[in-house]
Tab-separated table of C-alpha atoms and ligand atoms in Angstrom:
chain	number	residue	atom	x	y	z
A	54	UNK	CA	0.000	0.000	0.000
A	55	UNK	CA	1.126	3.422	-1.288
A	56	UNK	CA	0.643	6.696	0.754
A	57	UNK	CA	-0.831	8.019	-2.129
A	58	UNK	CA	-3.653	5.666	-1.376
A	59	UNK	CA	-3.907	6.793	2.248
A	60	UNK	CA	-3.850	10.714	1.830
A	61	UNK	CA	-2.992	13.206	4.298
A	62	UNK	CA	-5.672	12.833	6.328
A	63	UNK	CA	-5.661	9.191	6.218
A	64	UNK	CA	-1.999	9.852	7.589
A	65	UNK	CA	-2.758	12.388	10.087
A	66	UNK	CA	-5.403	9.962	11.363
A	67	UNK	CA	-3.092	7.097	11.725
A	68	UNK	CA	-0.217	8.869	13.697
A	69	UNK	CA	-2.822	9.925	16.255
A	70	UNK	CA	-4.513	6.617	16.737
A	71	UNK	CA	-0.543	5.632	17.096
A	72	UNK	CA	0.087	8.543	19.459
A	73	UNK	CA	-0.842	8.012	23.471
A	74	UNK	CA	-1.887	11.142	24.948
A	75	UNK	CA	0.250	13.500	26.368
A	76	UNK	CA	0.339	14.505	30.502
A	77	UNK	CA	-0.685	18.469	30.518
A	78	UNK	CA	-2.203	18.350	26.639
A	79	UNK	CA	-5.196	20.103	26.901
A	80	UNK	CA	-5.670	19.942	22.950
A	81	UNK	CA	-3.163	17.596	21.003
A	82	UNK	CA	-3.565	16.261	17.162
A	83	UNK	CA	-6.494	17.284	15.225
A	84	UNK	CA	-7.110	21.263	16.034
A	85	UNK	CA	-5.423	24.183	14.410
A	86	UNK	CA	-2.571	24.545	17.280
A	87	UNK	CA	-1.593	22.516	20.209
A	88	UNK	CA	-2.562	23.382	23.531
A	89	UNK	CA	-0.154	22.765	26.570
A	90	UNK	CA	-0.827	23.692	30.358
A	91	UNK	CA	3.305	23.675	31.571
A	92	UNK	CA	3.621	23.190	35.789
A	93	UNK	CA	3.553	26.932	37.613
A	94	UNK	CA	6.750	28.052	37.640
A	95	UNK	CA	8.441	26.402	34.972
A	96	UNK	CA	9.824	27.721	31.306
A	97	UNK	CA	9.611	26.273	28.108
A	98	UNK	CA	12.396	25.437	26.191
A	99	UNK	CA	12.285	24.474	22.063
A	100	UNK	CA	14.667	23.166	19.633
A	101	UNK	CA	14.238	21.983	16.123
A	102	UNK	CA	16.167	19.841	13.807
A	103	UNK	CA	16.193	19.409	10.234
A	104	UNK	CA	17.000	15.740	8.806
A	105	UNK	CA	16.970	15.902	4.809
A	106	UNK	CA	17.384	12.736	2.503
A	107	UNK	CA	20.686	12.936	1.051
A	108	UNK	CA	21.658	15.601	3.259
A	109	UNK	CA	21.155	13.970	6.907
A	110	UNK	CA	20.580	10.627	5.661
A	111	UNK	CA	20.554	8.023	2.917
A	112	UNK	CA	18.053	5.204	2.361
A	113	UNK	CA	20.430	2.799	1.659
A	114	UNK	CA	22.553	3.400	4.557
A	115	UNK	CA	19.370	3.652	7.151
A	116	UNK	CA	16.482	1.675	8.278
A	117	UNK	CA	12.965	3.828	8.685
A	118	UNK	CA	12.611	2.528	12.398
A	119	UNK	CA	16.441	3.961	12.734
A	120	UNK	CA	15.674	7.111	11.411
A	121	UNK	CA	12.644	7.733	13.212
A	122	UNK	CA	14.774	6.709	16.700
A	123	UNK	CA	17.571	9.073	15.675
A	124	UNK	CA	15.088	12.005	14.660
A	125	UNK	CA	14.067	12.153	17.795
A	126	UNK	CA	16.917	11.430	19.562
A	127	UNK	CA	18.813	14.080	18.627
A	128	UNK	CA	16.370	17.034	19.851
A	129	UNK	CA	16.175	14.814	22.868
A	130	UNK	CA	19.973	15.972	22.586
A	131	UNK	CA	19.500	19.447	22.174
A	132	UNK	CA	16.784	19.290	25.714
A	133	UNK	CA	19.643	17.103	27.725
A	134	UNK	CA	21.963	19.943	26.680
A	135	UNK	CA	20.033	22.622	28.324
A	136	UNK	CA	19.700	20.061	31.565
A	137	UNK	CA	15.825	20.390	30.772
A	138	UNK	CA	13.171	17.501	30.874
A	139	UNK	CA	11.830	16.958	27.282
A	140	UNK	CA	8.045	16.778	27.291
A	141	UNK	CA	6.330	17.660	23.446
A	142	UNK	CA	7.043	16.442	20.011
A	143	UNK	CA	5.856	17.772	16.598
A	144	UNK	CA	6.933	15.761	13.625
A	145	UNK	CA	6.578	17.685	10.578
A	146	UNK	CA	7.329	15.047	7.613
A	147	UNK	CA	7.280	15.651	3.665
A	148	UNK	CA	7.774	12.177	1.445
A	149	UNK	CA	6.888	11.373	-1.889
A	150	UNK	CA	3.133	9.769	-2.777
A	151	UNK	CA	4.900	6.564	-3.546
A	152	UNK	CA	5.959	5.551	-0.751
A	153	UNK	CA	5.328	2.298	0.908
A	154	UNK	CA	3.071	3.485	3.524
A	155	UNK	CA	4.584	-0.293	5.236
A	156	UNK	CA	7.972	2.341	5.474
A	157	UNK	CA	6.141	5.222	7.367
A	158	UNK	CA	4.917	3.010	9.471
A	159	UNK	CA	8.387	1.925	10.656
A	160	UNK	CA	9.593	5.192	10.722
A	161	UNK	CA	6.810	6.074	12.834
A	162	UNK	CA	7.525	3.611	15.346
A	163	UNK	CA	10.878	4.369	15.654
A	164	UNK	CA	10.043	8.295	16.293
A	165	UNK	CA	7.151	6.787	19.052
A	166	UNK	CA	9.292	4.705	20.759
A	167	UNK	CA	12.036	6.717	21.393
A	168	UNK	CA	9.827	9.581	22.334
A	169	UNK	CA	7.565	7.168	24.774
A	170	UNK	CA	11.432	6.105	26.384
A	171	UNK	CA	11.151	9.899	27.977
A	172	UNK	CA	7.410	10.148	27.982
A	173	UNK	CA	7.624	12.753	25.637
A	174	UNK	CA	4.314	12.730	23.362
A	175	UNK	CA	3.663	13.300	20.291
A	176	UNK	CA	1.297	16.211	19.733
A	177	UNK	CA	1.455	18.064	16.633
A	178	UNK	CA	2.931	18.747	13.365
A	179	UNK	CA	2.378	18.886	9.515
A	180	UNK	CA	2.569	16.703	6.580
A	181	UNK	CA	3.058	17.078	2.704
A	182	UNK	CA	3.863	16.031	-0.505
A	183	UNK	CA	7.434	15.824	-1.601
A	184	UNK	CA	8.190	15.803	-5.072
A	185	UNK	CA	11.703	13.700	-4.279
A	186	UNK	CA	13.748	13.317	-1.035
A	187	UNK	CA	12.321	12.659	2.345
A	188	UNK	CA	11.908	15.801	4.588
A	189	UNK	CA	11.886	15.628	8.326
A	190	UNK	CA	11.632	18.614	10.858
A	191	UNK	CA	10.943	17.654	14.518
A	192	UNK	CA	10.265	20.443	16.987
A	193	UNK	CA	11.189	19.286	20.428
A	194	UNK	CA	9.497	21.394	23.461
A	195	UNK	CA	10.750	21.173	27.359
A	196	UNK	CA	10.604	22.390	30.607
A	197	UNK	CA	12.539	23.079	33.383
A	198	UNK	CA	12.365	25.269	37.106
A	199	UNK	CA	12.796	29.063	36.807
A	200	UNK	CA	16.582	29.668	36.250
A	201	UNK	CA	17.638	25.961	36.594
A	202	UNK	CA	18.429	25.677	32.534
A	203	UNK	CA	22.366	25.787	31.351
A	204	UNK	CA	23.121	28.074	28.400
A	205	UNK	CA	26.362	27.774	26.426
A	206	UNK	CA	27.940	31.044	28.155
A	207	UNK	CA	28.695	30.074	31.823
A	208	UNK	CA	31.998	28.655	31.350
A	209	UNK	CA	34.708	31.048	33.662
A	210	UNK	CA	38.440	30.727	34.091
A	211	UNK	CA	39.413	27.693	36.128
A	212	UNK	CA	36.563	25.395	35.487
A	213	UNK	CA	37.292	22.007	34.411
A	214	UNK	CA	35.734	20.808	30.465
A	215	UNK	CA	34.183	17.315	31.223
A	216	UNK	CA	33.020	15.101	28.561
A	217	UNK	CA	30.170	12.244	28.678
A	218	UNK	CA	30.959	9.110	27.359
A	219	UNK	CA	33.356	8.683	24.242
A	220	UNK	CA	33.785	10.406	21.304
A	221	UNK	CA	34.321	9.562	17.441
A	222	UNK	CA	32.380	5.922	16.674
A	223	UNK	CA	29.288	7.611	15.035
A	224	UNK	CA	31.991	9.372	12.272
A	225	UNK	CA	34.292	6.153	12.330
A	226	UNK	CA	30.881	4.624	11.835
A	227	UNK	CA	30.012	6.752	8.856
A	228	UNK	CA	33.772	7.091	7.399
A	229	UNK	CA	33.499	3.193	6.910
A	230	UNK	CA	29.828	3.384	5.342
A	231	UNK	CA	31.425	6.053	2.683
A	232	UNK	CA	34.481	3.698	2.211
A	233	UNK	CA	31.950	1.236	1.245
A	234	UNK	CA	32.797	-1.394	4.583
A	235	UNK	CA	30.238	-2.882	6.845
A	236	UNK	CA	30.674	-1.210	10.705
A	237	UNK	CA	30.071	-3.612	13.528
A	238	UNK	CA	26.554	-3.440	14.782
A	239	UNK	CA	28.261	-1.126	18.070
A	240	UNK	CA	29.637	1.310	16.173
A	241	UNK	CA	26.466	0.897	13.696
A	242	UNK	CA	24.232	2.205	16.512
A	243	UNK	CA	26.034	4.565	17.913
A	244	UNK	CA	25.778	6.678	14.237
A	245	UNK	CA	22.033	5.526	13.708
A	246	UNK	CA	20.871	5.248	16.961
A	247	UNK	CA	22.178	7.503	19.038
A	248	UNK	CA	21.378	7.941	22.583
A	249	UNK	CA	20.277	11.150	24.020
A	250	UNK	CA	21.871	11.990	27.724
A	251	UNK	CA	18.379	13.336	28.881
A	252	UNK	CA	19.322	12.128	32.689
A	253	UNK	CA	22.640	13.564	32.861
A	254	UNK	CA	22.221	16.657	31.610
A	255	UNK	CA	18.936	17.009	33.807
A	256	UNK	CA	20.798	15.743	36.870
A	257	UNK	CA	23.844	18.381	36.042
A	258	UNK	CA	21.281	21.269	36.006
A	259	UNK	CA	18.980	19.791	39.243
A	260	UNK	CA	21.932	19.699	41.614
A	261	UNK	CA	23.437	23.301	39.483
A	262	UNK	CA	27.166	21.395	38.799
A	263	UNK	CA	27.146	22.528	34.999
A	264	UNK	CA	28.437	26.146	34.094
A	265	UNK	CA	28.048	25.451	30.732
A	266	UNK	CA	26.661	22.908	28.527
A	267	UNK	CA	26.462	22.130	24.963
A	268	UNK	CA	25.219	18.537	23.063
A	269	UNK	CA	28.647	17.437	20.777
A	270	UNK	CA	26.500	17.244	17.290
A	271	UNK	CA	29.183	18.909	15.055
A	272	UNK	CA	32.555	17.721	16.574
A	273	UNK	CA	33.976	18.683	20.220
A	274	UNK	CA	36.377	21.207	18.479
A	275	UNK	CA	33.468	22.850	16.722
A	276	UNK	CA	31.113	22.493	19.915
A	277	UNK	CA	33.355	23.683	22.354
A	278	UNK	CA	34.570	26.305	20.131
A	279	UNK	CA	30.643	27.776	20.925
A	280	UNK	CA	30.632	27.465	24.743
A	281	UNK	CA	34.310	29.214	24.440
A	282	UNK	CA	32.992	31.946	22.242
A	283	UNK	CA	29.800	32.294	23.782
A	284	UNK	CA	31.730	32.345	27.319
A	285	UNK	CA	34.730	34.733	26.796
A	286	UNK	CA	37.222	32.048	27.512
A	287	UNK	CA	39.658	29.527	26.244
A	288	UNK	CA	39.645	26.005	26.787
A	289	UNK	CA	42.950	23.767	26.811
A	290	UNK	CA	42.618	20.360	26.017
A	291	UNK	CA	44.723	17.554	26.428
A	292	UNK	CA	44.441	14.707	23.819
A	293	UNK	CA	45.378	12.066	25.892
A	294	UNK	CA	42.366	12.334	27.781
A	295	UNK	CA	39.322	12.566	25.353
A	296	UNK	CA	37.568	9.512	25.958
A	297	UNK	CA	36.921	6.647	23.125
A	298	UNK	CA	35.730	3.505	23.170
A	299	UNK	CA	37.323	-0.009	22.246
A	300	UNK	CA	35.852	-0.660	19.316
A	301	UNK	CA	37.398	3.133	17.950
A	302	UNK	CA	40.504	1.907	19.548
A	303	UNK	CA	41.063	-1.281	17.215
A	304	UNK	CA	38.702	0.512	14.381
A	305	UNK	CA	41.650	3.327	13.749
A	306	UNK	CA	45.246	2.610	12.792
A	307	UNK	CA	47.051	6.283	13.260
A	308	UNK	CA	46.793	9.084	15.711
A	309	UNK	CA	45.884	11.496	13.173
A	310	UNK	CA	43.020	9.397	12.176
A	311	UNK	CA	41.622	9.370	16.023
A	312	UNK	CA	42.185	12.983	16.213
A	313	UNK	CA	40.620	13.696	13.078
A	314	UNK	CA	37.422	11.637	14.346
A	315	UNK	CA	37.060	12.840	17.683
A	316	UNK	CA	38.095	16.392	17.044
A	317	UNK	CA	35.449	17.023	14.385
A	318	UNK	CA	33.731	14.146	13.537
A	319	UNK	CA	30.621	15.067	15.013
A	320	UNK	CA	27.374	13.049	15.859
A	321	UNK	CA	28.398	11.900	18.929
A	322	UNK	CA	25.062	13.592	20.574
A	323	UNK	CA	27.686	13.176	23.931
A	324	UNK	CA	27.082	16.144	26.192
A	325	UNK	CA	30.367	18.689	26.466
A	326	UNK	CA	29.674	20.841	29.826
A	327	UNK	CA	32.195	22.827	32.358
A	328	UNK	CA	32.198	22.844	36.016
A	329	UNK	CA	33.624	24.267	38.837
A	330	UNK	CA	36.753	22.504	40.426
A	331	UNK	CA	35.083	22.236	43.589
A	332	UNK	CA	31.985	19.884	42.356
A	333	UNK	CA	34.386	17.498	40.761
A	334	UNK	CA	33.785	14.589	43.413
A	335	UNK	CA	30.142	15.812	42.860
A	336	UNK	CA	30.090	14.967	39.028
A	337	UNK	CA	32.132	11.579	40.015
A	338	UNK	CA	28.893	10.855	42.494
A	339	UNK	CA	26.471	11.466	39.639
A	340	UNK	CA	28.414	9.220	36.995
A	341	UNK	CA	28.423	6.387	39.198
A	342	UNK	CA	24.890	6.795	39.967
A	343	UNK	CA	24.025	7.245	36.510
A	344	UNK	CA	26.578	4.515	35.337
A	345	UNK	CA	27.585	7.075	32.748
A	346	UNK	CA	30.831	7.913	32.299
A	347	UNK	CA	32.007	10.862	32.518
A	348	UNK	CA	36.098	12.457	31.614
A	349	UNK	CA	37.778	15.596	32.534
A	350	UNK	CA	39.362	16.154	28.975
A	351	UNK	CA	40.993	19.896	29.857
A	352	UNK	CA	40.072	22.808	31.643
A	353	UNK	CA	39.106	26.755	30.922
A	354	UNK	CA	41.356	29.630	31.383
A	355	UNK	CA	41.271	33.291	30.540
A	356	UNK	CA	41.437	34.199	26.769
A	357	UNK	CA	39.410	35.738	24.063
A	358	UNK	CA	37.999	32.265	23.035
A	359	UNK	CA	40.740	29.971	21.784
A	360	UNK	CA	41.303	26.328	22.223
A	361	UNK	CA	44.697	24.695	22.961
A	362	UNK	CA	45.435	21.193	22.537
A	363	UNK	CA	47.914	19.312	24.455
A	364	UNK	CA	48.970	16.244	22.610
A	365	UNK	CA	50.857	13.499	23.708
A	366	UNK	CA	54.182	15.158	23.938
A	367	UNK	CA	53.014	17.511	26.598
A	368	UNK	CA	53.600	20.644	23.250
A	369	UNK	CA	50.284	22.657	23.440
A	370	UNK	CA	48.991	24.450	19.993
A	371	UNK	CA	45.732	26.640	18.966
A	372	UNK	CA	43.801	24.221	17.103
A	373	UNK	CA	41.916	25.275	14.149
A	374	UNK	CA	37.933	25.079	14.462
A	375	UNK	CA	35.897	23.489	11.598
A	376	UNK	CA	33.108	22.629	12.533
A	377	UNK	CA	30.345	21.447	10.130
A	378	UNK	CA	28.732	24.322	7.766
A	379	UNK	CA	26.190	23.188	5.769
A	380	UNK	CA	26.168	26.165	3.817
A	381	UNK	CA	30.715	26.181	3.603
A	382	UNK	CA	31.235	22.761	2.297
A	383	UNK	CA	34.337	21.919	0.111
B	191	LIG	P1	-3.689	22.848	9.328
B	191	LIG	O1	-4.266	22.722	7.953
B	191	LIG	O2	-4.469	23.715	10.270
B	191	LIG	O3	-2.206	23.089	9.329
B	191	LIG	P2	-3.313	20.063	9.423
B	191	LIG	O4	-4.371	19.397	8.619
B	191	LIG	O5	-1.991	20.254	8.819
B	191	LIG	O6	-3.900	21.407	9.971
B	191	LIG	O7	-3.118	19.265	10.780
B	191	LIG	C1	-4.218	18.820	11.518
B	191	LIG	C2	-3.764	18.355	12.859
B	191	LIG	O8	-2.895	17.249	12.703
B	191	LIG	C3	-2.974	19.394	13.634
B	191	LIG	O9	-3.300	19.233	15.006
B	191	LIG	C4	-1.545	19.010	13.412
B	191	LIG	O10	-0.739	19.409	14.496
B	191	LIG	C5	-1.632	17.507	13.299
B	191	LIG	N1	-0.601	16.935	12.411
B	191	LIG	C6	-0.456	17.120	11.084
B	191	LIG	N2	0.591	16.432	10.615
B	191	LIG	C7	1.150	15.799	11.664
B	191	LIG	C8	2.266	14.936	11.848
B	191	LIG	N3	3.074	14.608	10.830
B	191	LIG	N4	2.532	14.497	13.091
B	191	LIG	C9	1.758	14.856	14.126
B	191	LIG	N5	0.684	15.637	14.031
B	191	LIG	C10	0.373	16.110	12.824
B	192	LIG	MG1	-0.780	21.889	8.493
């Protein structure tokens, strides 16, 4: 069965009998706007990403379950990065008529699931007609206490630069695909189903140990040029420390290659956050409660917004920061 045979409506229809209702929805699918009551006393907060066929994705690289997963993961990204609780989805979706409506359905799935994992519902959105690639734009809404969420500019001189997890298998993961090789299913998931650090980063803003905080979608060199520039500082990091896993270990061959991939690889959807020397054995509590772990990889200083690296010979150098442009490719 084709979409085309479904309609729009016939669409809309289905992802609301697939959506459960949301807590604090007073109006969800099927009016002209959404209507949320929040809890007294708290602010919204609202991201949106972008995820274009060929651009974001490719068919043959992808399954639709996988895309829906990582469509939503990745505003649950951008929530986890402002320590906030992620409550509201809106999925707006353009695909050709031809489509196997057998495909939307798994796509669909994936985007409930991963949104039900938080208890985030689905309440809103629009659909169309594309006349080629897949378009998907999901709007992310969250909440969090008065003055409890972490911007990008509260790093200061003498904080330490911490680092979730590890960094670099989602672009060793898509380097391969573009060589044409077969990841292992780890490294697989960690580029098409990436997990959002909605706990952490809530946690980190709850008990106020984050200065700063930023989601590592574009590269740590590119992300924490942003909390640097947005902060008035430099950071110094040392390369020996930033955090991989052992499946990147055995995956790369040189240390250019590593640095390459965890410097600006990007996709990691690891959360990149400062903190104040004091709270270290505060943030050492949390990651053992949380079974997360978490690295100091380098620490802030005062500067007009620079990073240093400190590679393995103990020589520190500015490092250059290219991040991803969608609109500066070469
Ligand atoms: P309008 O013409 O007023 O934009 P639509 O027909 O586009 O209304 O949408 C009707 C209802 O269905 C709205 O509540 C909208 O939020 C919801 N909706 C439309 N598309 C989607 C979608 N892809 N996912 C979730 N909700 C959707
Ligand atoms: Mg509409």
């Amino acid at each position: 069965l084709k979409l085309k045979g479904l309609g729009e409506f016939g669409l809309i229809d289905l992802i609301r009998q697939k959506s459960p209702q949301g807590q604090g929805v007073q109006r969800g699918i099927g009016d002209d706007a959404t209507e949320i009551r929040l809890p007294a006393g708290h602010h919204l907060l609202t991201s949106t990403d972008l995820l274009i066929e060929n651009v974001h994705f490719r068919r043959d690289w992808t399954d639709w379950n996988s895309l829906g997963h990582k469509a939503v993961a990745v505003n649950l990204s951008d929530i986890a990065a402002m320590g906030a609780t992620p409550r509201y989805l809106y999925l707006g979706l353009a695909c050709p008529g031809d489509t196997d409506l057998a495909d939307i359905d798994q796509f669909l799935n994936g985007v409930l699931d991963e949104a039900s994992r938080y208890d985030v519902a689905l309440v809103g959105g629009d659909t169309c007609h594309s006349p080629g690639p897949w378009l998907i734009a999901v709007t992310i809404e969250g909440s969090a206490p008065a003055c409890q969420a972490i911007g990008r500019d509260g790093a200061r001189a003498g904080d330490l630069i911490m680092v979730s997890g590890t960094l670099g298998d989602s672009a060793l993961a898509l380097q391969m695909l573009r060589d044409g090789r077969i990841p292992d299913a780890e490294l697989m998931a960690r580029h098409h189903r990436p997990t959002a650090r909605v706990e952490l980063g809530r946690q980190l803003a709850e008990r106020r140990l984050a200065t700063a905080m930023i989601d590592i979608s574009d590269g740590l060199a590119g992300d924490l040029d942003h909390i640097l520039q947005a902060s008035g500082v430099d950071g110094v990091v040392d390369e020996l420390l930033i955090p991989v896993s052992a499946v990147f270990e055995n995956g790369t061959d040189s240390r250019p290659v590593r640095q390459e991939l965890t410097l600006y690889g990007g996709e990691d959807y690891e959360l990149l956050f400062t903190v104040s020397r004091e709270k270290l054995a505060e943030i050492e509590a949390l990651g053992a409660e949380l079974q997360t772990t978490i690295t100091r990889i380098g620490s802030v200083r005062e500067g007009p917004g620079r990073i240093w690296l400190r590679d393995s010979t103990g020589a520190t150098h500015s490092l250059s920061v290219r991040g991803y442009d969608h609109f500066c490719r070469t």
